[in-house]
PDB file of C-alpha atoms in Angstrom:
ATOM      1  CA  UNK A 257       5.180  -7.153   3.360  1.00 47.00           C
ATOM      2  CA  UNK A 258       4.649  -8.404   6.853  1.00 46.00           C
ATOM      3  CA  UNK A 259       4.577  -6.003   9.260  1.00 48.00           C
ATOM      4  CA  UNK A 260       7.448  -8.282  11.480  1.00 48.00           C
ATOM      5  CA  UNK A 261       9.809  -7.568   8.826  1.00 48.00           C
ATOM      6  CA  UNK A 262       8.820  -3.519   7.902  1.00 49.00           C
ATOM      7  CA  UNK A 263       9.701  -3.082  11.739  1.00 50.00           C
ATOM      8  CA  UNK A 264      13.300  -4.938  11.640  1.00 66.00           C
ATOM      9  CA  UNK A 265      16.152  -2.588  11.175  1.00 88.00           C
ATOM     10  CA  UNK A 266      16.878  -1.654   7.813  1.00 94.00           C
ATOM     11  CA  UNK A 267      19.316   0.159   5.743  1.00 94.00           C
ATOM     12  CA  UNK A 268      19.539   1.771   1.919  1.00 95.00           C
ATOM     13  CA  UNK A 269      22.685   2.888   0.021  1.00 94.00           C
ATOM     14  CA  UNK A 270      22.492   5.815  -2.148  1.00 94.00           C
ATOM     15  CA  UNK A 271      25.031   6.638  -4.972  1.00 93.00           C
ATOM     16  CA  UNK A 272      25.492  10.460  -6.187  1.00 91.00           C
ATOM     17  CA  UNK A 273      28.318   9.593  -8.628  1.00 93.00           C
ATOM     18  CA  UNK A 274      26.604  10.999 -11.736  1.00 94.00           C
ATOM     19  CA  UNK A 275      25.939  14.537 -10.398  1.00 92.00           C
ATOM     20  CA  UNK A 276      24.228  15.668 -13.244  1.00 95.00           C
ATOM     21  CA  UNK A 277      21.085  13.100 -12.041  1.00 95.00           C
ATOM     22  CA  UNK A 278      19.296  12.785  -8.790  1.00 96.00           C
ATOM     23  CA  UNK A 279      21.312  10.037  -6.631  1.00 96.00           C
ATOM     24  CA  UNK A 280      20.560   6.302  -7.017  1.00 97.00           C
ATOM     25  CA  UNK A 281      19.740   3.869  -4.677  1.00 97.00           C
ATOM     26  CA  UNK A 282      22.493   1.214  -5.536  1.00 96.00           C
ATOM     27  CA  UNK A 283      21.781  -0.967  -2.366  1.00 95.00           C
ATOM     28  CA  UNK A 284      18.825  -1.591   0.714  1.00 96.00           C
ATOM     29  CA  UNK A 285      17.781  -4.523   2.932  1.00 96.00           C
ATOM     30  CA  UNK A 286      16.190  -5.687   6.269  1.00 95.00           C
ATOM     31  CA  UNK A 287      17.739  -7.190   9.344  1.00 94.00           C
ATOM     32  CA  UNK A 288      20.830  -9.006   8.353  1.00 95.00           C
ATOM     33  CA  UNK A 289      21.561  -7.281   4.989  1.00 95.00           C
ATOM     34  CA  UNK A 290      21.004  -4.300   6.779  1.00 94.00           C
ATOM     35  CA  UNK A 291      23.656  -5.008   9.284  1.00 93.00           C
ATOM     36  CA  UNK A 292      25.909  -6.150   6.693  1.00 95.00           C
ATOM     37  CA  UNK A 293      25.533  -3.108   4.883  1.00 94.00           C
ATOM     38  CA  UNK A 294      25.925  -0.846   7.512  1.00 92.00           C
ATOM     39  CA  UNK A 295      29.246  -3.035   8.633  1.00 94.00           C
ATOM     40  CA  UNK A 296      30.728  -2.653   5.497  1.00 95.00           C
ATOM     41  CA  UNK A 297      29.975   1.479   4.894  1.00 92.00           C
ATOM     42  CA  UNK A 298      31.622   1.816   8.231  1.00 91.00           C
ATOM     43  CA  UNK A 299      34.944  -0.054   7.006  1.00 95.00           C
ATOM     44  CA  UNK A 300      35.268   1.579   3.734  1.00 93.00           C
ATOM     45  CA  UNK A 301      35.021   4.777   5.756  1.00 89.00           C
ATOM     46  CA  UNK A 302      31.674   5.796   4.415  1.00 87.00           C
ATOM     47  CA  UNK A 303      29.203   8.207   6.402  1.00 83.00           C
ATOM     48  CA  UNK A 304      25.889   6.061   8.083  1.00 85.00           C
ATOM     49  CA  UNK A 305      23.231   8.527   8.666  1.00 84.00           C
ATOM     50  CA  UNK A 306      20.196   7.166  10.933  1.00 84.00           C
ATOM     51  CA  UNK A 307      17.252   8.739   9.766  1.00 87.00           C
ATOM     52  CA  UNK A 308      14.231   6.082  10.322  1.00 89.00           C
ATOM     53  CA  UNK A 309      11.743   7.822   8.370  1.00 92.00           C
ATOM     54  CA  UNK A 310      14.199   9.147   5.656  1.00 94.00           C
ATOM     55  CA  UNK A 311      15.098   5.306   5.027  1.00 94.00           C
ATOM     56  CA  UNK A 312      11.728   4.242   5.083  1.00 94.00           C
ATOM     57  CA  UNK A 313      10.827   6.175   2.079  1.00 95.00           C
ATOM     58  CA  UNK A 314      13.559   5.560   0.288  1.00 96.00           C
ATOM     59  CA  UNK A 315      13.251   1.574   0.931  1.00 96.00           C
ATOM     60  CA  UNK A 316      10.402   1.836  -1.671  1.00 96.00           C
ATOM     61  CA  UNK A 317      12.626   3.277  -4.280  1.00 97.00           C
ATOM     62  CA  UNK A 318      13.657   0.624  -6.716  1.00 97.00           C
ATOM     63  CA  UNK A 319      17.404  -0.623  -6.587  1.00 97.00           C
ATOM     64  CA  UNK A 320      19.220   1.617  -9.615  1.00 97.00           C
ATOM     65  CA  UNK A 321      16.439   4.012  -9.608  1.00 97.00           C
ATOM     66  CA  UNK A 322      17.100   7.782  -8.718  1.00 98.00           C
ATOM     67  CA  UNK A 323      14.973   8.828  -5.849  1.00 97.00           C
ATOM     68  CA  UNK A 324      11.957  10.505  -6.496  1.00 97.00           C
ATOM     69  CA  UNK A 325      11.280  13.919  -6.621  1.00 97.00           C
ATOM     70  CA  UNK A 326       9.664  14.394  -3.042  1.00 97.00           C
ATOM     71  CA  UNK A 327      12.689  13.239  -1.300  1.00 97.00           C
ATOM     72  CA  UNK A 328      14.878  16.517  -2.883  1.00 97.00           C
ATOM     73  CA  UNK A 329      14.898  17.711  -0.040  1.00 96.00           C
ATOM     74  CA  UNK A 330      15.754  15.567   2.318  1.00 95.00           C
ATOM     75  CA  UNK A 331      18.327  13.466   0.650  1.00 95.00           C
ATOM     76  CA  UNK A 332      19.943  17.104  -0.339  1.00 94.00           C
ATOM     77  CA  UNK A 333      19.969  17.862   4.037  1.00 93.00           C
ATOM     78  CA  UNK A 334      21.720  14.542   4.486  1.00 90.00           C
ATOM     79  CA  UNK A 335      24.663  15.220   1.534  1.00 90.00           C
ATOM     80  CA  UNK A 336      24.838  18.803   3.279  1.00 91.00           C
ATOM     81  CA  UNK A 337      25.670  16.954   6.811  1.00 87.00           C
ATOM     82  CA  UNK A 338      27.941  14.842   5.134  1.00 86.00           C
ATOM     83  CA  UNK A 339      29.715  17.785   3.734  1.00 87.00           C
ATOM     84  CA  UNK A 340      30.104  19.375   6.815  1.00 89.00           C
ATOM     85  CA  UNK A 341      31.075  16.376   8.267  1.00 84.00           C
ATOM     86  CA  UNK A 342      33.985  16.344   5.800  1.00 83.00           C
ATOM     87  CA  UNK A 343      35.075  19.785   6.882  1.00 82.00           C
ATOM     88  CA  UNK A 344      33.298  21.547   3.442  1.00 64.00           C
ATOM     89  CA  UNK A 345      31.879  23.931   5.496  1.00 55.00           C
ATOM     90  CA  UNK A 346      35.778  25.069   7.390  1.00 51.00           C
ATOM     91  CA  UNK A 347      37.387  24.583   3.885  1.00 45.00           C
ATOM     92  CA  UNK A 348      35.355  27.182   1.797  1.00 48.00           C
ATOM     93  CA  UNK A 349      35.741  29.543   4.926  1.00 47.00           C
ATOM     94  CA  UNK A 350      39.487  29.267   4.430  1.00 44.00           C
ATOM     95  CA  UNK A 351      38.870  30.360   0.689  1.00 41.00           C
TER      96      UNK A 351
END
């Protein structure tokens, strides 16, 4: 890959619907595609986290692959924002 397009802005879309498995990356592109993706998460009301180094790891993952191992962690800090995001954190307080 040149290195032109590993510097254009790109995106990856991970699915956690089986949460027995590690999430899937179900979606990813450069430039364009990127935008598009991003566009489209935004209308369907869908959280876009920027994390440059986060999606440049994960932009080596297959498409319908589960993310390795080594990105646990990291992918696990992003649901965790999302889920505060959502007001998790304010709704288990209130339990």
């Amino acid at each position: 890959m040149s290195d032109a397009l590993r510097n254009r802005h790109s995106a990856v879309v991970l699915s956690h619907a089986d949460t027995r498995k590690a999430p899937v990356v179900v979606a990813k592109g450069y430039g364009v595609v990127a935008e598009s993706i991003m566009r489209e998460a935004r209308a369907h009301g869908l959280y876009v986290h920027a994390s440059a180094d986060l999606v440049k790891l994960l932009m080596q993952v297959d498409l319908d692959r589960q993310i390795p191992p080594q990105l646990y962690q990291a992918v696990a800090e992003v649901m965790a924002w999302i889920h505060r995001l959502e007001g998790g954190v304010e709704a288990e307080g209130a339990r």
